[in-house]
Short mmCIF file of N, CA and C in Angstrom, two decimals:
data_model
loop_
_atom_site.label_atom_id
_atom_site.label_comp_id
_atom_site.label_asym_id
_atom_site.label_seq_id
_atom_site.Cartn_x
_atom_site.Cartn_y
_atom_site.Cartn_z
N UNK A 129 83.41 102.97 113.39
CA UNK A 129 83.06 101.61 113.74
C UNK A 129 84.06 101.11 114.76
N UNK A 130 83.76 100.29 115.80
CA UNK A 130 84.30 100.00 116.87
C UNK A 130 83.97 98.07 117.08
N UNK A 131 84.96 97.66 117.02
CA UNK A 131 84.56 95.99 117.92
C UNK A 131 85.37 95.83 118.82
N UNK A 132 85.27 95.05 119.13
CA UNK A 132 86.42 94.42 120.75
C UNK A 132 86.85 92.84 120.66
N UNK A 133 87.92 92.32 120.31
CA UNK A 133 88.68 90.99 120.23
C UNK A 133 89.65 90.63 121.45
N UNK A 134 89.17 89.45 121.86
CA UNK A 134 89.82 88.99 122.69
C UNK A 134 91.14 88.02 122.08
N UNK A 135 92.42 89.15 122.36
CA UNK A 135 93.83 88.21 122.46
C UNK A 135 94.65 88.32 123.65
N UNK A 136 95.06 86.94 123.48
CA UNK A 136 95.73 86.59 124.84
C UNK A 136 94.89 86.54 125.94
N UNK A 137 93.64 86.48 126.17
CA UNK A 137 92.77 86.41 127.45
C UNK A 137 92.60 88.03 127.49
N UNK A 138 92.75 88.99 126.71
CA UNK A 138 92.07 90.48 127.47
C UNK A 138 91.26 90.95 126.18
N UNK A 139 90.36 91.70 126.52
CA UNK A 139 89.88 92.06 125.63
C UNK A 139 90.52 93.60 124.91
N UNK A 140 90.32 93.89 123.49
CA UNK A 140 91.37 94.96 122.92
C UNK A 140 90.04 95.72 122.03
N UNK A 141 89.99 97.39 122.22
CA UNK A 141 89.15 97.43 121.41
C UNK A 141 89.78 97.95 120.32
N UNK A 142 89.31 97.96 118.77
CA UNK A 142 89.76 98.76 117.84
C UNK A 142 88.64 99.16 117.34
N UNK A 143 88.92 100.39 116.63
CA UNK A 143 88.44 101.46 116.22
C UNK A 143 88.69 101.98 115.03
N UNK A 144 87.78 102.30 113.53
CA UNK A 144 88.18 102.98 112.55
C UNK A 144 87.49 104.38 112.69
N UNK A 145 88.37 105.28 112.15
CA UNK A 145 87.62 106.77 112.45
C UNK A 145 88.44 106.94 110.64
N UNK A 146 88.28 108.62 110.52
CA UNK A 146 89.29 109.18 109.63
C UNK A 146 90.10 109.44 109.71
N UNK A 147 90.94 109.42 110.84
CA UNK A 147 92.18 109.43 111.37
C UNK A 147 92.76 107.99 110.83
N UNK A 148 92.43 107.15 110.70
CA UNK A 148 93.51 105.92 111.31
C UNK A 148 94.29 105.68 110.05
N UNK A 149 94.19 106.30 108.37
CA UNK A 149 95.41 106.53 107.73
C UNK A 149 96.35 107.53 107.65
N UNK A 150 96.14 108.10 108.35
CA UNK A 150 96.94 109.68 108.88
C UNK A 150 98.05 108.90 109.75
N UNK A 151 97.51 108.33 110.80
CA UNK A 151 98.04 107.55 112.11
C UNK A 151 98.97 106.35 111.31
N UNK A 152 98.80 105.83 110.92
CA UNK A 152 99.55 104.86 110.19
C UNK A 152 100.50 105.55 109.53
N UNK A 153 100.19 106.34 108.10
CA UNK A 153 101.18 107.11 108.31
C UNK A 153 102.21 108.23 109.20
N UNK A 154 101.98 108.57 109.93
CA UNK A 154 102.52 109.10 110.64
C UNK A 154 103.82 107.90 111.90
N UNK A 155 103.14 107.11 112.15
CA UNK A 155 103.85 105.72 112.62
C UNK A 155 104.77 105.38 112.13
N UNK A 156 104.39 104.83 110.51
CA UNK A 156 104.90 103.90 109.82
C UNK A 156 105.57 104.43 108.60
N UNK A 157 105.27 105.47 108.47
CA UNK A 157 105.93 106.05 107.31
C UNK A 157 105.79 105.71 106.20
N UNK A 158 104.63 104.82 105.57
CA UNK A 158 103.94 104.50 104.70
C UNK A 158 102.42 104.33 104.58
N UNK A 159 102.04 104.42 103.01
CA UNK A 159 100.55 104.55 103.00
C UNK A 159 99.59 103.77 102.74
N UNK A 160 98.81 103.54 103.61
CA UNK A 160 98.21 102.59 104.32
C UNK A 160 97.10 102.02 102.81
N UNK A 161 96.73 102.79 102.10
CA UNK A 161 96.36 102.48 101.23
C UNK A 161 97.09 102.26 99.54
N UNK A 162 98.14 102.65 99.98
CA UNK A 162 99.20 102.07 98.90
C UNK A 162 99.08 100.53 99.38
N UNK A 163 99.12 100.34 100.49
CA UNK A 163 100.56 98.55 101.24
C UNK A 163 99.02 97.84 100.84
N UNK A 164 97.99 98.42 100.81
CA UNK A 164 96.63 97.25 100.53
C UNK A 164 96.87 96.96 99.25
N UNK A 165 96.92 98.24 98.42
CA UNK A 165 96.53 97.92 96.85
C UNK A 165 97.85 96.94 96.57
N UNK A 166 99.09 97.57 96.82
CA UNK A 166 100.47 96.40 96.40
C UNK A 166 99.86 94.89 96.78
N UNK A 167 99.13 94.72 97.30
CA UNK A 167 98.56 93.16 97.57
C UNK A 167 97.88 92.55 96.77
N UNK A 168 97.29 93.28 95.87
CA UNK A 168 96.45 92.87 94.75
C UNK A 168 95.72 91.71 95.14
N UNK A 169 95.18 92.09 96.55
CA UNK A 169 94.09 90.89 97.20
C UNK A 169 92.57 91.28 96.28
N UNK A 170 92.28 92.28 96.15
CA UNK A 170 90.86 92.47 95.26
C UNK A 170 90.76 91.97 93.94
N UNK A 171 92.14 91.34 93.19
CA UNK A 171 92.12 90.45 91.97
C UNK A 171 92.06 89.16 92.05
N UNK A 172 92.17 88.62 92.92
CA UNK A 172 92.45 87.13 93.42
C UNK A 172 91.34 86.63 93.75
N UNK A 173 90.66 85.85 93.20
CA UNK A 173 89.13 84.45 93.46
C UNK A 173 89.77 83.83 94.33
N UNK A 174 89.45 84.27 95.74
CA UNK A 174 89.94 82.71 96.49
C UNK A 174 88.59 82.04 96.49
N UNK A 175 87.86 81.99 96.03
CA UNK A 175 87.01 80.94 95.98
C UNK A 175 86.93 79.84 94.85
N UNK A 176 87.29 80.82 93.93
CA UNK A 176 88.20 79.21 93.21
C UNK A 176 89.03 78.38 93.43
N UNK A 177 89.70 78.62 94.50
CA UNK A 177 91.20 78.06 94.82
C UNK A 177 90.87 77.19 96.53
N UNK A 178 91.78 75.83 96.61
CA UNK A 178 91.70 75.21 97.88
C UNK A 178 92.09 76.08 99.09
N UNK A 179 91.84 75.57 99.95
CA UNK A 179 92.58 76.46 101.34
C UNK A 179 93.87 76.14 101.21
N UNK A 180 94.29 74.84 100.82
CA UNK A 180 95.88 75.02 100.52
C UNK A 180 96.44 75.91 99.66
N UNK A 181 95.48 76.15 98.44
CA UNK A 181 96.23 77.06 97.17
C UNK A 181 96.06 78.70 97.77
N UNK A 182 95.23 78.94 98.45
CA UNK A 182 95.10 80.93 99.16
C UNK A 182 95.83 80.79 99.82
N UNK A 183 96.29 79.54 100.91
CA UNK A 183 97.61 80.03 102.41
C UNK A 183 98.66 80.24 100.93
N UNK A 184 99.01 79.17 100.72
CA UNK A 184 99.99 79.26 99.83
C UNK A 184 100.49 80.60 99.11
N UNK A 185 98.92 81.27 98.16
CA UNK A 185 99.42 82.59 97.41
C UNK A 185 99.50 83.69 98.94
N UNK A 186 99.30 83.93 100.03
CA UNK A 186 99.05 84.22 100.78
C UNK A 186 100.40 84.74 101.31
N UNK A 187 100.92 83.13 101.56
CA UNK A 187 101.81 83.23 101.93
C UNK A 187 103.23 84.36 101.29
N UNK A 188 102.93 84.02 99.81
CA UNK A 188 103.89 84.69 98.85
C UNK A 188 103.61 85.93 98.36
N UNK A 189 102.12 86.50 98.76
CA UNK A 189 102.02 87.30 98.24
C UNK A 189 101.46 88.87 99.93
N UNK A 190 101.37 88.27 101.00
CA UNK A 190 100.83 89.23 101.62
C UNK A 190 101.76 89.47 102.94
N UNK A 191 102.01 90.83 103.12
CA UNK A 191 102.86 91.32 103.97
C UNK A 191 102.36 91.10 105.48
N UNK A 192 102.48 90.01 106.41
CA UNK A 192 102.13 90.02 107.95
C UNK A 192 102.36 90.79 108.48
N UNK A 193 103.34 91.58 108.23
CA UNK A 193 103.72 92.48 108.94
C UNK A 193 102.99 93.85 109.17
N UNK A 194 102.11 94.27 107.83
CA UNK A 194 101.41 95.30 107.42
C UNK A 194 99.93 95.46 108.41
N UNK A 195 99.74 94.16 108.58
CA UNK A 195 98.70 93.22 109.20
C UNK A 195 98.79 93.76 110.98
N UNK A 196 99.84 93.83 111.24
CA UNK A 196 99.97 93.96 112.74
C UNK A 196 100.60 95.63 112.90
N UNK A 197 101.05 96.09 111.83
CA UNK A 197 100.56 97.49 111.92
C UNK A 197 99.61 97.84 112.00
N UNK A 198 98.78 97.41 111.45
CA UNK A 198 96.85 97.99 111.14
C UNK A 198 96.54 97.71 112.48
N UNK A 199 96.20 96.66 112.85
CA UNK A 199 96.22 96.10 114.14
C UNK A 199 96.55 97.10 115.20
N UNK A 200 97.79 97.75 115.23
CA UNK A 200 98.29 99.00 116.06
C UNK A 200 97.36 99.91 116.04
N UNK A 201 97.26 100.19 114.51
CA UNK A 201 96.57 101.71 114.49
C UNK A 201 95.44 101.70 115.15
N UNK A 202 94.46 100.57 114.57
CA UNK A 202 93.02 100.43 114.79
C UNK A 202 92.90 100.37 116.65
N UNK A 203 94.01 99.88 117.11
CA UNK A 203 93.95 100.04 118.78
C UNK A 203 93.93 101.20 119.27
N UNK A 204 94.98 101.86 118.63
CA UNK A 204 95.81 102.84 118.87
C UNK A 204 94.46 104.49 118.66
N UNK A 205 93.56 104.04 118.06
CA UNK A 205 92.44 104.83 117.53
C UNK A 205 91.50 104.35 119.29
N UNK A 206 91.45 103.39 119.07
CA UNK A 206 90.36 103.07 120.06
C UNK A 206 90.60 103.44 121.40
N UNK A 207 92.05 103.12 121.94
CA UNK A 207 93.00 103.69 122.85
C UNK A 207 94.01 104.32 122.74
N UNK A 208 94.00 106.13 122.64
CA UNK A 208 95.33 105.91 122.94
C UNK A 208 96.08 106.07 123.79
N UNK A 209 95.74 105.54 124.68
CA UNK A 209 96.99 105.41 125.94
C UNK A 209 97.80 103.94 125.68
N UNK A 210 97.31 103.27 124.62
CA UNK A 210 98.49 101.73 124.28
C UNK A 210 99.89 102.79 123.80
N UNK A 211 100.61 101.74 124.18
CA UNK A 211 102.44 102.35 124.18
C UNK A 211 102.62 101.78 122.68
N UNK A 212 103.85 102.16 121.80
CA UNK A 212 104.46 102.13 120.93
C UNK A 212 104.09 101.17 120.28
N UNK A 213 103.86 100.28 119.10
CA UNK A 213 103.61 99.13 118.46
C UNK A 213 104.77 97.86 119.20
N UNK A 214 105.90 97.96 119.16
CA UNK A 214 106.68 96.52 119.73
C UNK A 214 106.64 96.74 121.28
N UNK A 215 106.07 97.49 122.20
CA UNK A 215 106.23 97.47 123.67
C UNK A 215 104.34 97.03 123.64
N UNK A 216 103.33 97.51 122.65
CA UNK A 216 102.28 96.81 122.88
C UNK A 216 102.02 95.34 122.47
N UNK A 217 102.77 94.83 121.11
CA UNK A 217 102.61 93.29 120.58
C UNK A 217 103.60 92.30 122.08
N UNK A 218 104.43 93.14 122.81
CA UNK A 218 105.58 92.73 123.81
C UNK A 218 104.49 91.99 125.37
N UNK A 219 103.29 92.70 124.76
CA UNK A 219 102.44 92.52 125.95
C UNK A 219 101.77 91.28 125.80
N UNK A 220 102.28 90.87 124.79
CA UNK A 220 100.61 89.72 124.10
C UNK A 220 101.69 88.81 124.62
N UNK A 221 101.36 87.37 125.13
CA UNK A 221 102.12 86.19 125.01
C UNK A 221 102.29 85.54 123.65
N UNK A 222 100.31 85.65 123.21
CA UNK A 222 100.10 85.00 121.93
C UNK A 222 99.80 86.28 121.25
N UNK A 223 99.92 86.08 120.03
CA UNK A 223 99.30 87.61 118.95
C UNK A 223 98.69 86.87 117.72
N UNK A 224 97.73 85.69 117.71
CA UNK A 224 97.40 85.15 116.53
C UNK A 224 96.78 85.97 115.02
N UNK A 225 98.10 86.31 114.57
CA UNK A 225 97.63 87.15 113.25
C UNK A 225 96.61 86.26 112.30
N UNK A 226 96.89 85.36 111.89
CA UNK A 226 95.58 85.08 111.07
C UNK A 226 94.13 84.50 111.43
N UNK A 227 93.94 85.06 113.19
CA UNK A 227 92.88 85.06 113.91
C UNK A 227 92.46 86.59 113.97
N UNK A 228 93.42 87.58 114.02
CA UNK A 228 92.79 88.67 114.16
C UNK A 228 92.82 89.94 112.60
N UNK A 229 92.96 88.83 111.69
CA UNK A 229 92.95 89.57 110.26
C UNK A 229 91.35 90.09 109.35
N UNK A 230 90.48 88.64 109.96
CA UNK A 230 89.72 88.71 109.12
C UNK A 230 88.17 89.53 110.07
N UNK A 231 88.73 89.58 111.32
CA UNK A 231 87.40 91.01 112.12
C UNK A 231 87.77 92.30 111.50
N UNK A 232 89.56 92.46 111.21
CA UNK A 232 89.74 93.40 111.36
C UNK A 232 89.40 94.19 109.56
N UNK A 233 89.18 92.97 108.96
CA UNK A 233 88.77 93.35 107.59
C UNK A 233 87.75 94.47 107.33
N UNK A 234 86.71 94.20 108.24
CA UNK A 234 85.74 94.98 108.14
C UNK A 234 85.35 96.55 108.00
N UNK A 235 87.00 97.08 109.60
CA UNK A 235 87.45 98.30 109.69
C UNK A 235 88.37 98.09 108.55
N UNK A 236 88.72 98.00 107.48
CA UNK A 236 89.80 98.33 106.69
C UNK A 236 88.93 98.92 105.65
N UNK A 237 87.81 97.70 105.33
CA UNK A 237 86.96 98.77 104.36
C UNK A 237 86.41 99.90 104.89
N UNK A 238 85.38 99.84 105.82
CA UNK A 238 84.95 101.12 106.59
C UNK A 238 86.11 102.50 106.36
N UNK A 239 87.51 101.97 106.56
CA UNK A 239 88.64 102.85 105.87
C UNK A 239 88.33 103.33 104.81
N UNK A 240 88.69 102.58 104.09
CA UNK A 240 88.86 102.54 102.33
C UNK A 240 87.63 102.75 101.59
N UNK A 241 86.86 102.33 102.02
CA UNK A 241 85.86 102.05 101.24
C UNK A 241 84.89 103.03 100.70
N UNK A 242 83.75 103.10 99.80
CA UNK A 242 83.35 104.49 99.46
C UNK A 242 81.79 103.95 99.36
N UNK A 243 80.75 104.99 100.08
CA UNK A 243 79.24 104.87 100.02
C UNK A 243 78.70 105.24 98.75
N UNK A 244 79.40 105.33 97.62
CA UNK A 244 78.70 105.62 96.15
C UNK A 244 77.70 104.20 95.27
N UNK A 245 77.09 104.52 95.20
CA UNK A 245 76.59 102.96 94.32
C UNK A 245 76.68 103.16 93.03
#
């Protein structure tokens, strides 16, 4: 699966294949499906809760940083001629992470996720 998001005025494509937890690990030196589950975002009703009460657990409970790794990879799949993760975020003026979290949700399951019913 492939989309294209515009940050900073250019457009960026990302890409999930079967590669892109290999790639992460290999990067990051951690596993890409460990740093999801430690989030214990699939236990959490945010729909019970205000938009103040999810930034809030959000805030305390989810790694940004993990966020703009994925972000790497999923580029980094789509292109790889992008340079290193901090010489490519070096390029952005703006990098609005909690603008580019919830497209990128989609490729995370496409990752993770399993076609069994």
């Amino acid at each position: 699966m492939e989309i294209t998001l515009t940050i900073d005025g250019k457009e960026i494509p990302f890409k999930s294949t079967g590669a892109a937890v290999k790639r992460y690990m290999a990067q990051f030196q951690r596993d890409l499906l460990k740093d999801i589950m430690k989030m214990g975002v699939a236990n959490i009703d945010f729909d019970n809760m205000t938009e103040e009460q999810a930034i809030e657990w959000m805030r305390d409970h989810i790694d940004f940083n993990m966020f703009y790794d994925v972000a790497w990879v999923y580029a980094k799949t789509a292109n790889p001629a992008i340079p290193e993760p901090f010489t490519w975020l070096d390029s952005f003026d703006e990098f609005p992470i909690l603008d580019v979290i919830e497209p990128l949700q989609e490729l995370l399951i496409k990752t993770i996720g399993s076609k069994k019913k």
